[in-house]
JSON list of C-alpha atoms in Angstrom, two decimals:
[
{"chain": "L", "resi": 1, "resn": "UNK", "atom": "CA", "xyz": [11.67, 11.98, 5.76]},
{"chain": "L", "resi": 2, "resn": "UNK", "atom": "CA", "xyz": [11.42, 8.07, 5.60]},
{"chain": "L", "resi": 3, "resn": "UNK", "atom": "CA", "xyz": [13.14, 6.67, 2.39]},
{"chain": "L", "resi": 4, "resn": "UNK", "atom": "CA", "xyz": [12.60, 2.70, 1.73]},
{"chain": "L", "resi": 5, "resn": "UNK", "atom": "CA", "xyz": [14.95, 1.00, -0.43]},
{"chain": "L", "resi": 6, "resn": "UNK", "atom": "CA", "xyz": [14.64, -2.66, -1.90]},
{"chain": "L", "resi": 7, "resn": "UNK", "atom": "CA", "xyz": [17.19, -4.36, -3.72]},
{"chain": "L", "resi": 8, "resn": "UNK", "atom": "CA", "xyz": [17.35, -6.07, -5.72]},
{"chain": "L", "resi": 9, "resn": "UNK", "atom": "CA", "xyz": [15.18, -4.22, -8.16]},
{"chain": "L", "resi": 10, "resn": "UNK", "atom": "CA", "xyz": [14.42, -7.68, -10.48]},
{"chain": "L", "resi": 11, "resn": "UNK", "atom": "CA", "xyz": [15.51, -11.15, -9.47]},
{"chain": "L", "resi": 12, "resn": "UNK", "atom": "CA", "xyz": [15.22, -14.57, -11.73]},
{"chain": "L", "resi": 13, "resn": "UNK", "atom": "CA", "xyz": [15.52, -17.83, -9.82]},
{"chain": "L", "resi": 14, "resn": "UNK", "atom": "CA", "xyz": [14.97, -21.58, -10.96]},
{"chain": "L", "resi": 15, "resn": "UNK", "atom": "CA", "xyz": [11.67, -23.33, -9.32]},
{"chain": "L", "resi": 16, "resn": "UNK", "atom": "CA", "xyz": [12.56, -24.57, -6.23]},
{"chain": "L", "resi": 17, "resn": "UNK", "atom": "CA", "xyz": [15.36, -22.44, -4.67]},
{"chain": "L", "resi": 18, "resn": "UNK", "atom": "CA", "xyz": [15.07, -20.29, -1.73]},
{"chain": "L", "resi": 19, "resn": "UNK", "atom": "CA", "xyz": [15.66, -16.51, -1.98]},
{"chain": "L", "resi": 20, "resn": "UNK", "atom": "CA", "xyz": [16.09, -13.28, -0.18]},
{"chain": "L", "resi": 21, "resn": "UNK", "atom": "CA", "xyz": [14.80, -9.91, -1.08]},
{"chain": "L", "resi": 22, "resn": "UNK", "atom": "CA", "xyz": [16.22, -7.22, 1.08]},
{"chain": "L", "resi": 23, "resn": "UNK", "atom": "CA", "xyz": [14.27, -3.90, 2.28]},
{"chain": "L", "resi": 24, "resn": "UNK", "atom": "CA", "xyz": [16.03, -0.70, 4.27]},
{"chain": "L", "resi": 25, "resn": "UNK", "atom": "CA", "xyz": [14.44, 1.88, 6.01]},
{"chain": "L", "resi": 26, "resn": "UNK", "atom": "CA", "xyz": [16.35, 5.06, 6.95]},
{"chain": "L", "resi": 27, "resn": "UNK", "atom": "CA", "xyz": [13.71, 6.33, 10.35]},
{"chain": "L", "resi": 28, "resn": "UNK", "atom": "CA", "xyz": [13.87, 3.41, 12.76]},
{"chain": "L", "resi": 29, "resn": "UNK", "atom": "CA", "xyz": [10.91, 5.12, 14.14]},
{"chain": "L", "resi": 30, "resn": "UNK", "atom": "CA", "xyz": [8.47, 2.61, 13.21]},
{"chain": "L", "resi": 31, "resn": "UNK", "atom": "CA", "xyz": [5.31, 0.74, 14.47]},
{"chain": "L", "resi": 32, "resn": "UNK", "atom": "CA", "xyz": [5.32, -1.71, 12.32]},
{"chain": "L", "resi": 33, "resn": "UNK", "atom": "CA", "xyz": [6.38, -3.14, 8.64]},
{"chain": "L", "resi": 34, "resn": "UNK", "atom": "CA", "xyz": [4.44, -5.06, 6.07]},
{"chain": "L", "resi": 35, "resn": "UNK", "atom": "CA", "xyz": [5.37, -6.86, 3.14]},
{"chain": "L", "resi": 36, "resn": "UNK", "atom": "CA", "xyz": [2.96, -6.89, 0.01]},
{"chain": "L", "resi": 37, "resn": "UNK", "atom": "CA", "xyz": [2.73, -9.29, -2.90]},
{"chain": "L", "resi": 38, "resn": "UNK", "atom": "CA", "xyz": [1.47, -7.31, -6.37]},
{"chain": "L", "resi": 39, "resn": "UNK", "atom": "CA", "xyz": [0.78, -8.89, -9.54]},
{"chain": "L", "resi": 40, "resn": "UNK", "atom": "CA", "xyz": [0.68, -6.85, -12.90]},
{"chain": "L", "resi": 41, "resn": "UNK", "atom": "CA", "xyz": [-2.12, -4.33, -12.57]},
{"chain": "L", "resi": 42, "resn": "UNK", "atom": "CA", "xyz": [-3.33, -5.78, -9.68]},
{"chain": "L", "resi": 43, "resn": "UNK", "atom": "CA", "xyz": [-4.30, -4.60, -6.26]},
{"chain": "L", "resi": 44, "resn": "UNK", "atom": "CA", "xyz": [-1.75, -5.09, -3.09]},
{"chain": "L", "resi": 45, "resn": "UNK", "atom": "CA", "xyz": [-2.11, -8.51, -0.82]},
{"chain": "L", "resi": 46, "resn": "UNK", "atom": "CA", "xyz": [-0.87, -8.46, 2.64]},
{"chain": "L", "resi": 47, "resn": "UNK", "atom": "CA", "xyz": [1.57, -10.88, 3.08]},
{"chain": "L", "resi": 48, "resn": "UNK", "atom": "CA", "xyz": [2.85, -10.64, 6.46]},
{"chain": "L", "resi": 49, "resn": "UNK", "atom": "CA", "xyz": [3.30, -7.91, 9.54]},
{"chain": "L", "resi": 50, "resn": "UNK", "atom": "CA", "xyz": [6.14, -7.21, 11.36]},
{"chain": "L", "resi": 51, "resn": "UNK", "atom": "CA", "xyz": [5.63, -4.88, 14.90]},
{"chain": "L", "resi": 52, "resn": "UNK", "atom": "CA", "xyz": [8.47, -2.87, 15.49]},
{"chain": "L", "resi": 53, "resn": "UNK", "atom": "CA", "xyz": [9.29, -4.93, 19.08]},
{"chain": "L", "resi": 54, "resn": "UNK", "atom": "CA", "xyz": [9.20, -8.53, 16.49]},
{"chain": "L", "resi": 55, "resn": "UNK", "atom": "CA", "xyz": [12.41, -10.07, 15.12]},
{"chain": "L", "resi": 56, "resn": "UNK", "atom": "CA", "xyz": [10.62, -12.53, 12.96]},
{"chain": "L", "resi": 57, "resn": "UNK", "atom": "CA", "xyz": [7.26, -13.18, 11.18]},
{"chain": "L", "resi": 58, "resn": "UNK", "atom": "CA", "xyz": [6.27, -16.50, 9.61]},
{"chain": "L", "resi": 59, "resn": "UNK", "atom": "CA", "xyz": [3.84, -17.85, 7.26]},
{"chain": "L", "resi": 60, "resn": "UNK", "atom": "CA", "xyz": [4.55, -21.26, 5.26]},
{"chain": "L", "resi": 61, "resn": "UNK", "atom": "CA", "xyz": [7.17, -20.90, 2.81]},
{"chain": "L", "resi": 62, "resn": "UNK", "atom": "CA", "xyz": [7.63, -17.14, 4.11]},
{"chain": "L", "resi": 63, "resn": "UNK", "atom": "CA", "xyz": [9.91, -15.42, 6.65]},
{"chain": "L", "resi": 64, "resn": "UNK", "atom": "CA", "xyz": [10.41, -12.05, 7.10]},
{"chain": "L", "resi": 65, "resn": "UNK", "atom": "CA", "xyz": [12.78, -10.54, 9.71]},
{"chain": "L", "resi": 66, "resn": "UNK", "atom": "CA", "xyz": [13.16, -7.47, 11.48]},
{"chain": "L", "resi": 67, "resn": "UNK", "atom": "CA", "xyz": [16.55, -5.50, 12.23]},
{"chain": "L", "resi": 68, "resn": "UNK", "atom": "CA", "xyz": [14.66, -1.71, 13.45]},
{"chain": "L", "resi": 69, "resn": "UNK", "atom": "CA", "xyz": [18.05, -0.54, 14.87]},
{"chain": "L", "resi": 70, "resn": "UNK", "atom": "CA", "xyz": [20.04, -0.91, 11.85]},
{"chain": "L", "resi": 71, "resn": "UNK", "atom": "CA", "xyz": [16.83, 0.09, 9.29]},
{"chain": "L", "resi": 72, "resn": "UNK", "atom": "CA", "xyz": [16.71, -3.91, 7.90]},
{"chain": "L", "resi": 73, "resn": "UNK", "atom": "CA", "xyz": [14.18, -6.28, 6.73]},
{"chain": "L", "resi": 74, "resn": "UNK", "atom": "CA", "xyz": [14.50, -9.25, 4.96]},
{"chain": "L", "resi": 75, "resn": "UNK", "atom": "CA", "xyz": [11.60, -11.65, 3.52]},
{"chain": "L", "resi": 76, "resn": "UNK", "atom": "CA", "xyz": [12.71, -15.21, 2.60]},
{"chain": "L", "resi": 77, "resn": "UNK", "atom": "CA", "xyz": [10.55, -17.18, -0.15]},
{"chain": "L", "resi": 78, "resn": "UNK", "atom": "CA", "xyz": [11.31, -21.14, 0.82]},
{"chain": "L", "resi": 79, "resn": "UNK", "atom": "CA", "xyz": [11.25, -23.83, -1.82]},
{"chain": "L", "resi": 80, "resn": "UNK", "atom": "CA", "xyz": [10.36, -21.09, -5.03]},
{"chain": "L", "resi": 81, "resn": "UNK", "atom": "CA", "xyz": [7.57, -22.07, -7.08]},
{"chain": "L", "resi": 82, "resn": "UNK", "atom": "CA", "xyz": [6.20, -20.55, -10.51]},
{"chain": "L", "resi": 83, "resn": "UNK", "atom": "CA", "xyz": [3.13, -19.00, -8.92]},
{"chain": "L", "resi": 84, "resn": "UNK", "atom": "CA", "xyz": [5.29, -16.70, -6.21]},
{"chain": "L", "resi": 85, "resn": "UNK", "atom": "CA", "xyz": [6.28, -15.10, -9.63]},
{"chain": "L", "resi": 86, "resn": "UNK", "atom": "CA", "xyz": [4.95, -11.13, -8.77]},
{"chain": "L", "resi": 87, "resn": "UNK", "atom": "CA", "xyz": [7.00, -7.97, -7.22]},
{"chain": "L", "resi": 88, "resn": "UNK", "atom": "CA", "xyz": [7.26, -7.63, -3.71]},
{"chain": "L", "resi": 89, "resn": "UNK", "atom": "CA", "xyz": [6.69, -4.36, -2.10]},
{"chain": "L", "resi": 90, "resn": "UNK", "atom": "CA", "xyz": [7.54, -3.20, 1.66]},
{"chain": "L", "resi": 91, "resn": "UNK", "atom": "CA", "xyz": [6.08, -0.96, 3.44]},
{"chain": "L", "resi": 92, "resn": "UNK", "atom": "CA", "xyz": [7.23, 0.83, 6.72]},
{"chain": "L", "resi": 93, "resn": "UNK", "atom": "CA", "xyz": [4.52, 2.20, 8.86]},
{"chain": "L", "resi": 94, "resn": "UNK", "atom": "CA", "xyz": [4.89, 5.63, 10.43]},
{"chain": "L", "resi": 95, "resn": "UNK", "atom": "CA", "xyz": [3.10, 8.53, 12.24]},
{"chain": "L", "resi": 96, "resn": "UNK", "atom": "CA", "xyz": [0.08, 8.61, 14.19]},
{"chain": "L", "resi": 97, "resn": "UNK", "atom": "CA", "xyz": [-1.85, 8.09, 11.07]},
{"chain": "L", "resi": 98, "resn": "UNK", "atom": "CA", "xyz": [-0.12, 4.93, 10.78]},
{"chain": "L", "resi": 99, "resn": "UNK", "atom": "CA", "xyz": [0.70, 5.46, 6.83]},
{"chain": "L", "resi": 100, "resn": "UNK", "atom": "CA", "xyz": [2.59, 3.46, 5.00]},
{"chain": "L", "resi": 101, "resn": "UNK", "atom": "CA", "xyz": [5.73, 4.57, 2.99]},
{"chain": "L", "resi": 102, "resn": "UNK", "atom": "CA", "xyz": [6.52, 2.11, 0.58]},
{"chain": "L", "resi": 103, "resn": "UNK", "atom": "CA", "xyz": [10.03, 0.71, -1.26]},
{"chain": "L", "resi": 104, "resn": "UNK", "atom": "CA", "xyz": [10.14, 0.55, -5.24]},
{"chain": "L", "resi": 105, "resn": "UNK", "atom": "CA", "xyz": [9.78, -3.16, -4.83]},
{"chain": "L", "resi": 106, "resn": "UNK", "atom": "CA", "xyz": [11.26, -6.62, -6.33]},
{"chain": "L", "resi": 107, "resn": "UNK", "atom": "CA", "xyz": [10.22, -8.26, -9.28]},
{"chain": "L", "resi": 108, "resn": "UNK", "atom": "CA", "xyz": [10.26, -12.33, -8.89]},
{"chain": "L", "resi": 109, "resn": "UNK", "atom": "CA", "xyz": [10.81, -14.52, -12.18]},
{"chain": "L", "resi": 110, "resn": "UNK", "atom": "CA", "xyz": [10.92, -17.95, -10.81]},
{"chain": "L", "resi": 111, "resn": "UNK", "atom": "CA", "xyz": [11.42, -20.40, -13.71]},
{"chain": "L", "resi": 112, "resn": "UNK", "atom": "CA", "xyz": [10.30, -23.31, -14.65]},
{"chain": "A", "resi": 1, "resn": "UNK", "atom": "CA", "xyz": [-12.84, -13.13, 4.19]},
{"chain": "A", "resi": 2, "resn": "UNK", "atom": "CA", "xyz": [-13.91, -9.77, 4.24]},
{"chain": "A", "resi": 3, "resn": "UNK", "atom": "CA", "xyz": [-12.16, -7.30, 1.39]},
{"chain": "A", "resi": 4, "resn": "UNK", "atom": "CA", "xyz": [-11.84, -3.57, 0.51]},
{"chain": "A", "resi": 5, "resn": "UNK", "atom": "CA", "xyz": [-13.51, -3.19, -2.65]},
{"chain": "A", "resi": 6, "resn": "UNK", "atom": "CA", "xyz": [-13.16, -0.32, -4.94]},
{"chain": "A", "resi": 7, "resn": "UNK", "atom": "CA", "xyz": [-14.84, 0.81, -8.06]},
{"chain": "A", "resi": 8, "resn": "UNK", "atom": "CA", "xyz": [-14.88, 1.43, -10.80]},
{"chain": "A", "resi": 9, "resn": "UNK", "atom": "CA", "xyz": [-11.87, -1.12, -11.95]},
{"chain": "A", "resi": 10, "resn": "UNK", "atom": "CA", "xyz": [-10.62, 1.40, -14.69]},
{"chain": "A", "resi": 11, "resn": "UNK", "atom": "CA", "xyz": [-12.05, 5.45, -15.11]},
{"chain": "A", "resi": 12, "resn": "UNK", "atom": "CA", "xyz": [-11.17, 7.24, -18.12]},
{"chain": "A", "resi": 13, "resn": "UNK", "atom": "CA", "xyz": [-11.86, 10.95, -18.34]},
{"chain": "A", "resi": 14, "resn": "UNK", "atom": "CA", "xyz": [-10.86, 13.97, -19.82]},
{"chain": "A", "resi": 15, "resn": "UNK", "atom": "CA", "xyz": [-8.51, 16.64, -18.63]},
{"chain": "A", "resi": 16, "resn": "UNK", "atom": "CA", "xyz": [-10.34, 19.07, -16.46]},
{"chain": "A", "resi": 17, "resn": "UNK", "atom": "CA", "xyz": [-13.13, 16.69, -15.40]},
{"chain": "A", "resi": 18, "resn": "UNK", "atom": "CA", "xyz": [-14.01, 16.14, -11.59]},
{"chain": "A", "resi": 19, "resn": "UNK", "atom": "CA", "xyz": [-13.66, 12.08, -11.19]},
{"chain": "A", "resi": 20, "resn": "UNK", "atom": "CA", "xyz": [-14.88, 10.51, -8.17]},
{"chain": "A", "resi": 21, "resn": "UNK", "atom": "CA", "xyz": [-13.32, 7.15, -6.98]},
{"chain": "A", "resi": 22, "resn": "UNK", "atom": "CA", "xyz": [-15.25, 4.98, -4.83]},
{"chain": "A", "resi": 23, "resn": "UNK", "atom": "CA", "xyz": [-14.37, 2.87, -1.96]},
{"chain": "A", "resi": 24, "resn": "UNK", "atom": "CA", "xyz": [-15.99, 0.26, 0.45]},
{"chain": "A", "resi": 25, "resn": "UNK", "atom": "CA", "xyz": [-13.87, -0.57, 3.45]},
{"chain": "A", "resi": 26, "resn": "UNK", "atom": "CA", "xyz": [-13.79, -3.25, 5.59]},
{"chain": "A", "resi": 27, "resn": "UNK", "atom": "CA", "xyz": [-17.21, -3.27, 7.55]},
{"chain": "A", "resi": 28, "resn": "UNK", "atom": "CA", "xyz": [-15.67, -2.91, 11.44]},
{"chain": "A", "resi": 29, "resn": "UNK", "atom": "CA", "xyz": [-12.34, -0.42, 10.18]},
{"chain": "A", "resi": 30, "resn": "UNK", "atom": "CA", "xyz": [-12.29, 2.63, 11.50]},
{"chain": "A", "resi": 31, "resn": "UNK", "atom": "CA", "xyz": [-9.10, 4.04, 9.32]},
{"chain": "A", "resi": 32, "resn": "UNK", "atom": "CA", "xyz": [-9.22, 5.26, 5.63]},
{"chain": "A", "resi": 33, "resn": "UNK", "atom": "CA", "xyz": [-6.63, 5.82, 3.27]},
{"chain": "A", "resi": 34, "resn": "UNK", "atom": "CA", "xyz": [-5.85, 6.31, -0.28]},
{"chain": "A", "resi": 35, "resn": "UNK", "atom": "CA", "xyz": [-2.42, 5.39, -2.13]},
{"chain": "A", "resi": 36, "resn": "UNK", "atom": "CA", "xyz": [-1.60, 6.14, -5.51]},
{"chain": "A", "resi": 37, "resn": "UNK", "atom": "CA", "xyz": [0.69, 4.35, -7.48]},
{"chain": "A", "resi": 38, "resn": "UNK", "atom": "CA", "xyz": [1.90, 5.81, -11.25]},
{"chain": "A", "resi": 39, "resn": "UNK", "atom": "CA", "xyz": [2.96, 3.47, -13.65]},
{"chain": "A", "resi": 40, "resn": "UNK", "atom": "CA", "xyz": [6.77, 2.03, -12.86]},
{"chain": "A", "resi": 41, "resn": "UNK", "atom": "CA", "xyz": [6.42, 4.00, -9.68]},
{"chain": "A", "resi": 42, "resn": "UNK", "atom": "CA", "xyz": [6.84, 3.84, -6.22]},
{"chain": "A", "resi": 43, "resn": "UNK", "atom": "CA", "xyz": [2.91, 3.11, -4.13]},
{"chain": "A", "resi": 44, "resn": "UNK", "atom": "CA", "xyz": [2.80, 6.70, -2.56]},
{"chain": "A", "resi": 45, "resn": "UNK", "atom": "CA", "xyz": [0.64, 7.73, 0.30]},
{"chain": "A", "resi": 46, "resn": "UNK", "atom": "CA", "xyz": [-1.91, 10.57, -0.53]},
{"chain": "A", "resi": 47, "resn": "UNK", "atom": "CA", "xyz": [-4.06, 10.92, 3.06]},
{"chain": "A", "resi": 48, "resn": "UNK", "atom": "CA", "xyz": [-5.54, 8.95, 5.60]},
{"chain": "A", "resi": 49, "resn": "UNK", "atom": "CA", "xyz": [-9.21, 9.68, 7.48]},
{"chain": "A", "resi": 50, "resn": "UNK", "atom": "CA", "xyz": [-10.63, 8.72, 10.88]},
{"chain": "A", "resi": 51, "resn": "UNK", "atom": "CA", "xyz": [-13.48, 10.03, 12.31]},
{"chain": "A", "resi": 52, "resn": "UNK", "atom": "CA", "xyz": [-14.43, 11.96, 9.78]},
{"chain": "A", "resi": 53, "resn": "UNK", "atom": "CA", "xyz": [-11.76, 13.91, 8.90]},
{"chain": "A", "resi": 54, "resn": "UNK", "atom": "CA", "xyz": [-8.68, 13.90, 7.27]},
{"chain": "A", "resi": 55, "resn": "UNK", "atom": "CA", "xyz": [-5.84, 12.71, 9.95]},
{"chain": "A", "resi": 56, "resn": "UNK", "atom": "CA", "xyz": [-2.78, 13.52, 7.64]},
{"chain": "A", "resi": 57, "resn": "UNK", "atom": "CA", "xyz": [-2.21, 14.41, 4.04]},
{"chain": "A", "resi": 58, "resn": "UNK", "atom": "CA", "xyz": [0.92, 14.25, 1.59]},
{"chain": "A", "resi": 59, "resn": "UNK", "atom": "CA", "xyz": [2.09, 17.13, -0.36]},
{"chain": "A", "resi": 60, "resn": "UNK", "atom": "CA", "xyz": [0.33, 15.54, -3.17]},
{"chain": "A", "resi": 61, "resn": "UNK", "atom": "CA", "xyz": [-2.94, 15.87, -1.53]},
{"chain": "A", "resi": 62, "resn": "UNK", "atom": "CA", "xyz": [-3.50, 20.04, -2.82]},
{"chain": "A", "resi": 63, "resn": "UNK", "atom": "CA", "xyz": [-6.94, 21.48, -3.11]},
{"chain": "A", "resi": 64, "resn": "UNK", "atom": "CA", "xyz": [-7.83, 19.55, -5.76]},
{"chain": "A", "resi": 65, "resn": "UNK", "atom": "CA", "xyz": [-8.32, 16.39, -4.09]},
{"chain": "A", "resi": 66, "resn": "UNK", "atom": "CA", "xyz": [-10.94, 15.62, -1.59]},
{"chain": "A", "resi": 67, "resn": "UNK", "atom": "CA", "xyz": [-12.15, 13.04, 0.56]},
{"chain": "A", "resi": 68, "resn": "UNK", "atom": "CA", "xyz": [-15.74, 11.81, 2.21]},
{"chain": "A", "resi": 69, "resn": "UNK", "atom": "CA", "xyz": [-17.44, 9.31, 3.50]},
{"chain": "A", "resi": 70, "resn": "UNK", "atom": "CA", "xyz": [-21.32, 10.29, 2.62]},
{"chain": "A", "resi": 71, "resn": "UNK", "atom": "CA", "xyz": [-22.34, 7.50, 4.79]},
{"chain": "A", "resi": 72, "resn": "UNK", "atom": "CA", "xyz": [-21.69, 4.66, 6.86]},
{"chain": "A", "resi": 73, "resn": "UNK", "atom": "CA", "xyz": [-20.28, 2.38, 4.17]},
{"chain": "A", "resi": 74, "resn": "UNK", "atom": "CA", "xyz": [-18.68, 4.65, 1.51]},
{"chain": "A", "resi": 75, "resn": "UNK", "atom": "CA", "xyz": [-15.02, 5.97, 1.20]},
{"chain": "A", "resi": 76, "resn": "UNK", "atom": "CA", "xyz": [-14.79, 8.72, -1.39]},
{"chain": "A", "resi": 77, "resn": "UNK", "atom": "CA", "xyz": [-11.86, 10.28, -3.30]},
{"chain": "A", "resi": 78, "resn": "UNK", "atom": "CA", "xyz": [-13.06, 13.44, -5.33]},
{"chain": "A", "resi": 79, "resn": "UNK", "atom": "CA", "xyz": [-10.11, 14.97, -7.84]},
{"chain": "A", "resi": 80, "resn": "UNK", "atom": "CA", "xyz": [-12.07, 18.09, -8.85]},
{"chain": "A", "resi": 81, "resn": "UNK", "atom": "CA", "xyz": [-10.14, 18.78, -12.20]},
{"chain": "A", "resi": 82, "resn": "UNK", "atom": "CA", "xyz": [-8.02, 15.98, -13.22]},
{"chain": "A", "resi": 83, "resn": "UNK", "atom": "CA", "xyz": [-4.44, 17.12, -15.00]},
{"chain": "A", "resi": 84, "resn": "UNK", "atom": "CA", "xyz": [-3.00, 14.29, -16.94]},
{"chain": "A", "resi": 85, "resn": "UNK", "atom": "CA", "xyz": [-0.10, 13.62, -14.00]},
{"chain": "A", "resi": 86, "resn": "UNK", "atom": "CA", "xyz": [-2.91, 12.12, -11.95]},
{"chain": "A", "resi": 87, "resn": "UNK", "atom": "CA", "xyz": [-3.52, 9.25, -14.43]},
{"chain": "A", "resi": 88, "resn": "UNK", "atom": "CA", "xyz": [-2.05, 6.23, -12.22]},
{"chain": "A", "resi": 89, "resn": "UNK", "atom": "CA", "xyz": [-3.37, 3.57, -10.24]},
{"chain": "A", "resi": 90, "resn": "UNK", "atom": "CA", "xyz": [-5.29, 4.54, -6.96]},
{"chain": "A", "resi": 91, "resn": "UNK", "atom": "CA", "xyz": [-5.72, 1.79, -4.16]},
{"chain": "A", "resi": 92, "resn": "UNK", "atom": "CA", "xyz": [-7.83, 2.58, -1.35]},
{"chain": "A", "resi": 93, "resn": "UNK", "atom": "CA", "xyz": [-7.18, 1.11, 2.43]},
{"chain": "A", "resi": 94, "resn": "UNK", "atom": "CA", "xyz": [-8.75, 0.07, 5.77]},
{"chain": "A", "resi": 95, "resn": "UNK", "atom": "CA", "xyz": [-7.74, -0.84, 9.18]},
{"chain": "A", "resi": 96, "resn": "UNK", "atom": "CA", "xyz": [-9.55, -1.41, 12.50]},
{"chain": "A", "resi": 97, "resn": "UNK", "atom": "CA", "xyz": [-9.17, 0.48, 15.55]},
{"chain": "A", "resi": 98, "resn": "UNK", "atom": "CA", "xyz": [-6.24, -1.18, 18.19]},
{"chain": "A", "resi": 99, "resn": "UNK", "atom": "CA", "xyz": [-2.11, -0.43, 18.69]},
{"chain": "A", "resi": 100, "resn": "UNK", "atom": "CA", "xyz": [-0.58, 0.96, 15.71]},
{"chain": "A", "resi": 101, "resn": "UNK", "atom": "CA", "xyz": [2.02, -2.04, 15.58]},
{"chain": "A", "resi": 102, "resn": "UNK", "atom": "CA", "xyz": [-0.75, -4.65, 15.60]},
{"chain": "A", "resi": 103, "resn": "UNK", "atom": "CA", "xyz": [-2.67, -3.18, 12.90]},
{"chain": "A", "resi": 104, "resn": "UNK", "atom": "CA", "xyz": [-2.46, -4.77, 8.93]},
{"chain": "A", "resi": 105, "resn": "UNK", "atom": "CA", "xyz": [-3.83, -2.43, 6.10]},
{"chain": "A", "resi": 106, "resn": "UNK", "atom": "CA", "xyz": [-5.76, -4.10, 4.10]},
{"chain": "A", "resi": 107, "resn": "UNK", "atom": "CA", "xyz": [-5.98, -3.04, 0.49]},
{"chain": "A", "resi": 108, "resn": "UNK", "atom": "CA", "xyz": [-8.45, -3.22, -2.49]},
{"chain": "A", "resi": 109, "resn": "UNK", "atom": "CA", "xyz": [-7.76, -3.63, -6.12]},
{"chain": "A", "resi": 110, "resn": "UNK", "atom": "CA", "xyz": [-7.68, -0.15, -7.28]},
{"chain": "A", "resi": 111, "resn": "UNK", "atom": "CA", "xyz": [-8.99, 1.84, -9.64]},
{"chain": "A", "resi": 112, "resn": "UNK", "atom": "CA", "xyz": [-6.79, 2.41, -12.58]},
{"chain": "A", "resi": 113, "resn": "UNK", "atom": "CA", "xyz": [-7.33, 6.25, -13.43]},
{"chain": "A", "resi": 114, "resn": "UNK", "atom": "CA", "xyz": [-6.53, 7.40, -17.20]},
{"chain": "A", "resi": 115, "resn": "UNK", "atom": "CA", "xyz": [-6.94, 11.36, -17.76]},
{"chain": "A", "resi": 116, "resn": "UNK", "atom": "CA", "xyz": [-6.95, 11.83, -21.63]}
]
């Protein structure tokens, strides 16, 4: 059974640093993975897509990578700002069905 | 940009009513799902639907949950009698037809479910 872990559960940076959150996977057996931006109470946006033959994604500030053998992914956030201030899910995407199993997530406090 | 959109935004009902959660996909998707998420809890997969019928379900997904699209727009998630342990946030999903690697789900907003 596919178990995704992200650590670290809660992370606080000042504005303008650049962070990692980290996401693990323990099937390697994936097509794809995707990482999600949530806001309190809010639906899930798609932030970027990983296929399972990709090392590396980018969009602006964001960069997610791709280790499938070892069951890795890591988004970056560039230059921090107030507004990336949300939780940051990933999601692994498995089966025929393509469904997606989903890590606990990381809530972002980036301060003024 | 095209969106999923689900209503209602917030259902409140009382223990051992049916509730029926409504989604419209993404026009040209041909792949259906709905997630639930409980409060301070992990987004959890419940069953996805192509071609009308159900392609996989979790062990969540017992008898008392259904799924139906009545027609060529709407996405459907029945719970016949609603316990309060289904009171959490339900998101429903789309993709389009092409490789499985390739494909972003696209999700809507939810509908937050509250069984008194």
């Amino acid at each position: 059974k596919q178990e995704v872990t992200q650590i670290p559960a809660a992370l606080s940076v000042p504005e303008g640093e650049n962070l990692v959150l980290n996401c693990s996977f323990t099937d390697s057996a994936i097509y794809n993975l995707q990482w999600f931006r949530q806001d309190p109470g809010k639906g899930l946006t798609s932030l970027l897509l990983i296929q399972s033959s990709q090392r590396e994604q980018t969009s602006g500030r964001l960069n997610a990578s791709l280790d499938k053998s070892s069951g890795r992914s890591t988004l970056y956030i560039a230059a921090s700002q107030p507004g990336d201030s949300a939780t940051y899910l990933c999601a692994v995407n498995t089966g025929t069905a393509s469904k997606l199993t989903f890590g606990t997530g990381t809530r972002l406090q980036v301060t003024l | 940009e095209p969106e999923v959109t689900q209503t209602p935004s917030h259902q409140v009902t009382q223990m051992g009513q049916e509730v029926i959660l409504r989604c419209v996909p993404i026009s040209n998707h041909l792949y259906f799902y709905w997630y639930r998420q409980i409060l301070g809890q992990k987004v959890e997969f419940l069953v996805s639907f192509y071609n009308n019928e159900i392609s996989e379900k979790s062990e969540i997904f017992d008898d008392q949950f259904s799924v139906e699209r009545p027609d060529g727009s709407n996405f459907t998630l029945k719970i016949r009698s609603t316990k309060l342990e289904d009171s959490a946030m339900y998101f429903c999903a789309s993709r389009k037809q092409g490789t499985l690697a390739k494909n972003i789900q696209y999700f809507g907003a939810g509908t937050r479910l509250s069984v008194l």
